[in-house]
XYZ file of C-alpha atoms in Angstrom:
452
model
C 5.054 0.676 24.429
C 8.669 1.385 25.290
C 10.916 1.201 22.268
C 14.662 0.737 22.742
C 17.082 3.292 21.364
C 19.265 1.705 18.726
C 22.953 2.556 18.710
C 25.104 2.050 15.634
C 28.219 4.153 15.359
C 31.922 4.070 14.547
C 34.469 4.548 17.354
C 36.810 7.435 16.597
C 40.520 6.784 17.046
C 41.032 9.960 19.048
C 37.748 10.006 20.961
C 38.251 9.728 24.727
C 34.713 8.694 25.674
C 34.237 5.363 27.429
C 32.157 3.930 24.572
C 34.797 4.455 21.901
C 37.483 3.189 24.278
C 35.498 -0.025 24.762
C 35.225 -0.507 20.995
C 38.998 -0.063 20.612
C 39.595 -2.652 23.350
C 37.465 -5.144 21.394
C 39.590 -4.495 18.295
C 42.776 -4.992 20.325
C 41.640 -8.353 21.644
C 41.087 -9.573 18.064
C 44.753 -9.121 17.040
C 46.116 -12.480 18.315
C 43.503 -14.304 16.238
C 44.485 -12.400 13.112
C 48.249 -12.756 13.431
C 48.649 -15.919 15.514
C 51.148 -16.014 18.354
C 53.967 -14.042 16.714
C 55.740 -11.765 19.236
C 55.396 -8.802 16.895
C 51.648 -9.252 16.912
C 51.543 -9.253 20.681
C 53.694 -6.132 20.692
C 51.320 -4.365 18.341
C 48.419 -5.524 20.413
C 50.039 -4.289 23.614
C 50.547 -0.876 22.026
C 46.874 -0.663 21.077
C 45.775 -1.742 24.543
C 48.019 0.890 26.139
C 46.669 3.543 23.789
C 43.153 2.497 24.737
C 43.995 2.629 28.410
C 45.388 6.123 27.939
C 42.109 7.184 26.365
C 40.224 5.883 29.372
C 42.559 7.790 31.667
C 41.690 10.996 29.834
C 37.967 10.308 29.950
C 37.670 9.021 33.498
C 40.520 10.870 35.201
C 41.626 7.601 36.832
C 44.656 5.520 35.812
C 43.888 1.939 34.789
C 46.570 -0.763 34.760
C 46.303 -3.314 31.954
C 47.142 -6.704 33.401
C 48.682 -9.466 31.239
C 45.478 -11.483 31.542
C 43.448 -8.559 30.210
C 45.887 -7.804 27.455
C 45.961 -11.287 26.012
C 42.318 -12.094 26.626
C 43.067 -15.002 28.948
C 41.085 -15.981 32.006
C 37.970 -18.105 32.462
C 35.187 -17.891 29.870
C 32.541 -15.391 30.915
C 34.827 -13.517 33.313
C 34.167 -9.786 33.464
C 36.618 -7.436 31.761
C 37.324 -3.854 32.772
C 34.934 -2.547 30.094
C 32.009 -4.638 31.318
C 32.227 -7.036 28.357
C 32.595 -10.693 29.304
C 34.969 -13.019 27.545
C 31.995 -14.968 26.210
C 30.578 -11.760 24.715
C 33.771 -10.565 23.039
C 34.117 -10.595 19.238
C 36.758 -13.324 19.537
C 34.274 -15.843 20.909
C 32.022 -16.389 17.884
C 34.410 -18.367 15.727
C 34.748 -15.782 12.926
C 38.236 -15.504 11.481
C 40.019 -13.419 8.889
C 38.911 -15.808 6.155
C 35.335 -14.517 6.109
C 34.263 -12.259 3.227
C 34.014 -9.355 5.664
C 37.397 -9.924 7.348
C 38.137 -10.400 11.028
C 36.158 -8.692 13.795
C 37.027 -5.040 14.216
C 35.580 -1.551 14.635
C 32.447 -0.513 12.778
C 33.002 0.748 9.255
C 33.164 4.523 8.904
C 35.877 7.152 8.898
C 36.353 10.118 11.207
C 34.308 11.068 14.224
C 31.004 9.364 14.936
C 28.211 10.938 12.921
C 30.078 11.626 9.692
C 29.322 9.152 6.873
C 32.289 7.234 5.556
C 33.607 8.642 2.313
C 35.823 7.136 -0.357
C 37.567 8.467 -3.423
C 35.960 5.790 -5.579
C 32.411 4.575 -5.955
C 31.492 1.742 -3.547
C 31.691 -1.794 -4.899
C 28.206 -3.041 -5.796
C 27.542 -6.758 -5.875
C 24.519 -7.550 -8.075
C 21.540 -8.985 -6.218
C 17.760 -9.230 -6.573
C 14.844 -8.271 -4.369
C 14.028 -11.934 -3.859
C 17.570 -12.682 -2.697
C 17.574 -9.672 -0.343
C 14.360 -10.786 1.358
C 15.466 -14.418 1.489
C 18.728 -13.459 3.177
C 16.803 -11.273 5.621
C 14.472 -14.171 6.405
C 17.484 -16.376 7.096
C 18.543 -14.310 10.105
C 14.946 -14.071 11.323
C 14.556 -17.864 11.158
C 17.863 -18.337 12.988
C 16.912 -15.664 15.565
C 20.370 -14.156 15.270
C 21.033 -12.333 18.575
C 21.587 -8.572 18.454
C 25.144 -7.432 19.183
C 27.323 -4.525 18.090
C 30.420 -6.596 18.835
C 29.686 -10.143 17.673
C 29.784 -11.452 14.111
C 27.501 -14.145 12.759
C 28.822 -17.246 10.968
C 28.467 -15.484 7.595
C 30.901 -12.764 8.748
C 28.432 -9.920 9.200
C 28.144 -7.878 12.391
C 25.011 -8.648 14.379
C 23.549 -5.125 14.581
C 21.035 -3.317 12.382
C 23.485 -2.037 9.755
C 25.376 -5.335 9.689
C 22.020 -6.993 8.964
C 21.384 -4.688 5.991
C 24.971 -5.187 4.806
C 24.287 -8.921 4.821
C 20.892 -8.670 3.099
C 22.269 -6.326 0.415
C 25.263 -8.656 0.014
C 27.774 -5.854 0.573
C 31.478 -6.629 0.610
C 31.964 -5.240 4.121
C 30.105 -4.329 7.278
C 28.746 -0.817 6.858
C 27.110 1.420 9.470
C 24.195 3.849 9.419
C 26.538 6.654 8.384
C 27.688 4.884 5.202
C 24.776 2.721 3.977
C 23.289 5.614 1.982
C 26.326 5.485 -0.332
C 25.068 2.110 -1.606
C 21.535 3.265 -2.377
C 19.482 5.772 -4.320
C 16.914 7.779 -2.391
C 13.290 7.064 -3.338
C 9.895 8.313 -2.210
C 8.075 6.376 0.490
C 5.217 5.550 -1.862
C 7.753 3.984 -4.235
C 9.086 1.543 -1.622
C 9.364 -2.081 -2.693
C 10.583 -5.205 -0.872
C 14.340 -5.100 -0.385
C 14.543 -1.307 -0.029
C 15.541 0.157 3.332
C 14.374 2.888 5.690
C 17.386 4.614 7.225
C 17.707 7.080 10.079
C 21.250 8.279 10.726
C 21.445 10.927 13.406
C 24.471 12.903 12.220
C 24.480 15.199 15.249
C 24.498 12.261 17.674
C 24.744 8.826 15.998
C 24.210 7.039 19.310
C 20.789 8.651 19.724
C 18.303 6.496 17.821
C 20.211 5.771 14.589
C 18.628 2.682 13.024
C 17.829 0.989 9.712
C 15.128 -1.503 8.687
C 14.456 -3.535 5.540
C 11.130 -2.854 3.855
C 9.257 -6.114 3.283
C 6.049 -4.803 1.708
C 2.872 -2.962 2.706
C 0.560 -4.772 5.099
C -2.528 -2.664 4.398
C -3.993 -0.735 1.496
C -3.683 2.567 3.365
C 0.120 2.207 3.357
C 0.312 3.175 7.027
C 2.007 -0.080 8.071
C 4.600 -2.317 6.484
C 6.467 -5.537 7.174
C 9.848 -4.615 8.640
C 12.796 -6.978 8.726
C 15.249 -5.658 11.287
C 18.057 -6.615 13.618
C 17.079 -5.413 17.065
C 17.337 -6.585 20.662
C 16.858 -9.414 21.435
C 17.224 -10.895 17.921
C 16.381 -10.442 14.237
C 12.650 -10.185 13.651
C 9.903 -9.673 11.098
C 7.127 -7.435 12.394
C 4.305 -5.202 11.237
C 5.577 -1.663 11.831
C 4.005 1.792 11.432
C 5.440 3.855 8.577
C 8.239 4.751 9.005
C 9.089 3.566 12.515
C 7.972 3.646 16.132
C 10.235 6.609 16.946
C 11.740 9.413 14.814
C 9.337 8.347 12.081
C 9.636 11.557 10.057
C 13.434 11.259 9.924
C 13.679 7.892 8.155
C 14.811 8.109 4.529
C 13.993 5.362 1.957
C 16.858 3.993 -0.155
C 17.032 1.437 -2.955
C 20.174 -0.627 -3.482
C 22.142 0.636 -6.477
C 23.226 -2.845 -7.531
C 19.701 -4.212 -7.850
C 19.099 -6.683 -10.679
C 15.754 -7.766 -12.065
C 14.504 -11.015 -10.522
C 14.896 -13.955 -12.863
C 14.024 -17.575 -12.357
C 12.963 -20.684 -14.221
C 11.566 -19.847 -17.606
C 13.070 -16.355 -17.469
C 10.532 -14.884 -15.082
C 9.658 -14.807 -11.424
C 6.346 -13.726 -9.874
C 8.103 -11.026 -7.856
C 9.123 -9.322 -11.116
C 5.637 -9.461 -12.672
C 3.800 -6.129 -12.549
C 0.098 -6.082 -11.773
C -1.652 -6.893 -15.083
C -4.912 -5.095 -14.272
C -8.242 -6.002 -12.703
C -9.685 -6.979 -16.077
C -7.442 -10.070 -16.140
C -9.411 -11.605 -13.258
C -13.033 -12.488 -12.598
C -15.754 -14.553 -14.306
C -14.881 -15.418 -17.903
C -11.170 -14.607 -17.559
C -8.727 -17.151 -19.016
C -5.039 -16.266 -19.051
C -1.670 -17.079 -17.460
C -2.133 -14.412 -14.790
C -5.045 -16.363 -13.315
C -2.865 -19.462 -13.120
C -0.031 -17.457 -11.556
C -2.431 -15.981 -8.994
C -3.650 -19.453 -8.078
C -0.137 -20.809 -7.620
C 0.790 -17.918 -5.333
C -2.386 -18.350 -3.290
C -1.659 -22.067 -2.848
C 1.838 -21.203 -1.585
C 0.313 -18.767 0.938
C -2.100 -21.303 2.474
C -4.945 -21.398 -0.058
C -4.546 -24.996 -1.237
C -7.758 -26.123 0.486
C -9.869 -23.993 -1.860
C -8.724 -25.918 -4.942
C -10.028 -29.423 -5.583
C -8.172 -29.294 -8.923
C -5.746 -26.822 -10.373
C -5.149 -23.960 -10.058
C -5.448 -23.280 -13.757
C -5.697 -20.517 -16.319
C -9.511 -20.254 -16.213
C -10.993 -18.159 -13.408
C -13.183 -20.121 -11.023
C -14.920 -19.816 -7.682
C -11.880 -21.375 -6.010
C -9.760 -18.428 -7.164
C -12.276 -15.952 -5.753
C -12.565 -17.709 -2.390
C -8.786 -18.091 -2.007
C -8.200 -14.451 -2.945
C -10.889 -13.318 -0.511
C -9.330 -15.410 2.280
C -5.924 -13.856 1.611
C -7.403 -10.340 1.625
C -9.245 -11.002 4.902
C -5.997 -12.316 6.411
C -4.577 -8.814 5.881
C -7.414 -7.393 7.971
C -9.315 -6.036 4.975
C -13.095 -6.147 4.682
C -16.000 -5.108 2.458
C -14.813 -3.864 -0.937
C -11.163 -4.433 -0.052
C -11.878 -8.168 0.398
C -14.136 -8.885 -2.574
C -12.093 -11.815 -3.914
C -10.783 -9.916 -6.942
C -7.060 -9.056 -6.751
C -6.070 -5.410 -6.974
C -2.589 -3.845 -7.035
C -2.059 -4.209 -3.265
C -3.170 -7.847 -3.184
C -0.897 -8.599 -6.134
C 2.082 -6.803 -4.596
C 1.806 -8.732 -1.326
C 1.537 -12.044 -3.158
C 4.370 -11.464 -5.615
C 6.745 -10.175 -2.949
C 5.917 -12.921 -0.454
C 4.912 -10.384 2.192
C 1.767 -9.781 4.207
C -0.009 -12.457 6.235
C -0.604 -15.989 4.980
C -4.083 -17.485 4.696
C -4.818 -19.094 8.098
C -6.014 -22.645 8.460
C -9.736 -23.263 8.156
C -11.772 -22.818 11.350
C -13.738 -25.670 12.936
C -17.012 -26.613 11.285
C -15.952 -25.652 7.787
C -14.836 -27.801 4.924
C -12.304 -27.039 2.224
C -13.658 -24.984 -0.593
C -16.973 -24.134 1.051
C -16.073 -20.497 1.585
C -16.210 -20.699 5.379
C -14.446 -17.887 7.203
C -11.031 -18.972 8.496
C -9.678 -17.884 11.845
C -7.942 -14.509 11.549
C -4.154 -14.511 11.673
C -2.510 -13.177 14.819
C -1.623 -9.552 13.963
C 1.142 -9.075 16.543
C 1.445 -8.186 20.221
C 1.762 -4.445 19.608
C -1.945 -4.139 18.747
C -2.974 -5.096 22.272
C -1.517 -2.467 24.550
C -2.868 0.539 26.516
C -3.774 3.364 24.160
C -4.222 1.090 21.130
C -7.442 1.285 19.113
C -7.935 -1.017 16.117
C -10.193 -3.696 14.653
C -8.046 -6.517 16.072
C -8.964 -5.509 19.638
C -12.662 -5.671 18.806
C -12.274 -9.042 17.060
C -10.471 -10.353 20.141
C -13.159 -9.030 22.484
C -16.009 -10.590 20.521
C -14.235 -13.944 20.511
C -13.672 -13.731 24.265
C -17.395 -13.156 24.771
C -18.180 -16.032 22.413
C -15.903 -18.310 24.441
C -17.489 -17.225 27.722
C -14.766 -14.862 28.896
C -16.553 -11.504 28.792
C -17.439 -11.034 32.485
C -15.321 -7.896 32.884
C -17.000 -5.994 30.047
C -19.540 -3.431 31.272
C -20.006 -2.316 27.650
C -18.664 -3.348 24.308
C -16.319 -4.949 23.463
C -14.989 -2.255 21.193
C -11.879 -1.332 19.232
C -10.078 0.452 22.107
C -7.917 -1.691 24.389
C -9.080 -1.459 28.004
C -8.360 -3.067 31.356
C -11.501 -5.141 30.816
C -9.908 -6.685 27.712
C -6.758 -7.490 29.646
C -8.609 -9.098 32.561
C -10.762 -11.222 30.244
C -7.672 -12.414 28.369
C -5.972 -13.152 31.699
C -8.949 -15.263 32.793
C -8.763 -17.248 29.556
C -4.995 -17.735 29.927
C -5.352 -18.958 33.518
C -7.912 -21.514 32.401
C -5.243 -22.875 30.043
C -3.160 -23.614 33.119
C -0.733 -20.739 32.556
C 0.675 -18.602 35.346
C 3.015 -15.662 35.810
C 4.094 -13.888 32.634
C 2.210 -16.480 30.567
C -1.040 -15.176 32.055
C -0.439 -11.426 31.994
C -3.612 -10.617 30.057
C -1.827 -9.682 26.819
C -2.480 -12.100 23.957
C 0.363 -13.801 22.140
C 0.235 -16.204 19.172
C -0.693 -19.234 21.308
C -3.427 -17.384 23.212
C -4.815 -16.206 19.877
C -4.673 -19.704 18.352
C -6.524 -21.293 21.248
C -9.151 -18.573 21.371
C -10.029 -19.065 17.713
C -9.604 -22.843 17.644
């Protein structure tokens, strides 16, 4: 799978490269919005535009004349500018003004040449926040599908790139970049990661070459090889199962925990996300305690309501076991890892609101009877050339069951093959889909219909 290179850097004032010149042009076009139509503002803006043009002359060796229409940002919406940015794509076009908490649109935060972290004489301002609030803010951009942009600013005032996303989720006062985010966190070990922490790769030697940051949302499997990543990436903010630490430059990502983190508190002085795992002995036949009731409530919130005819309550019952087992199986676990008794990993996923929800019951079953629900769609990345995992085998067996196994000469097995793709394509075409909708690679709707 081709993974895009993420760019997140600060334009240097004296850098003559075309990229930094383009960033300075964007800053120049924002001046009229900040200072209105005062002649002095236009004069200052003209000076910045001329300085930018001079930088381009040095970098390209060709003189560029700044026309009045370019200088003042006039012209039809969507018209191309000299830097390749359209008027509709410029930072001025998103409605953000100087009244936002992060100020008006401008260059990325960070002092000096690209690659050097920003430094201040005083400690950075830390706004208190909780893990729950961090994840909820991250989910907000995912739900809104905020488009990726290094120039635009969302309605909350934060820049729409990866570091702007973390700045928003951590509730920072300003828009930071990959070279300065570490100042707001304490480095931790990967095994210590908890929801709301970040994984940061800042390429100091060349910040434009792969620098990126993601928000850790919780482990998705007991082996701790994959996690839920919240990230701002082309085309828009997303939540996706991701290999630890990332698809590229994995060994270079460093975990950080926000320095201003507060303990989660809620009604009654506690919140499930702040409750440590109480131990296996608190669950199972004969157990009666508040942890059983808390487990039941969390399972109901994650899709397990059908297992409870009454309750959930403080006394352990078969409904608790079946709901826990269904949640464990939704994570792709089996055998002893899906025995219906919560362990530390099950508890962590439930209390942090991460991992996969319990899917709806499959046909032929009834609530509470322990029937196996359809597996949750694990994500498109599992079904690509070179992939080998249990999800491919589950898909293949279901294709055969549905009568779409004609291209298998053996198997199906865990390794993705052309036979898998052609069988999926045949199923998709029978749904009436064509073109890219019938490319042989399963998406959520293909998966839902196969297991319906």
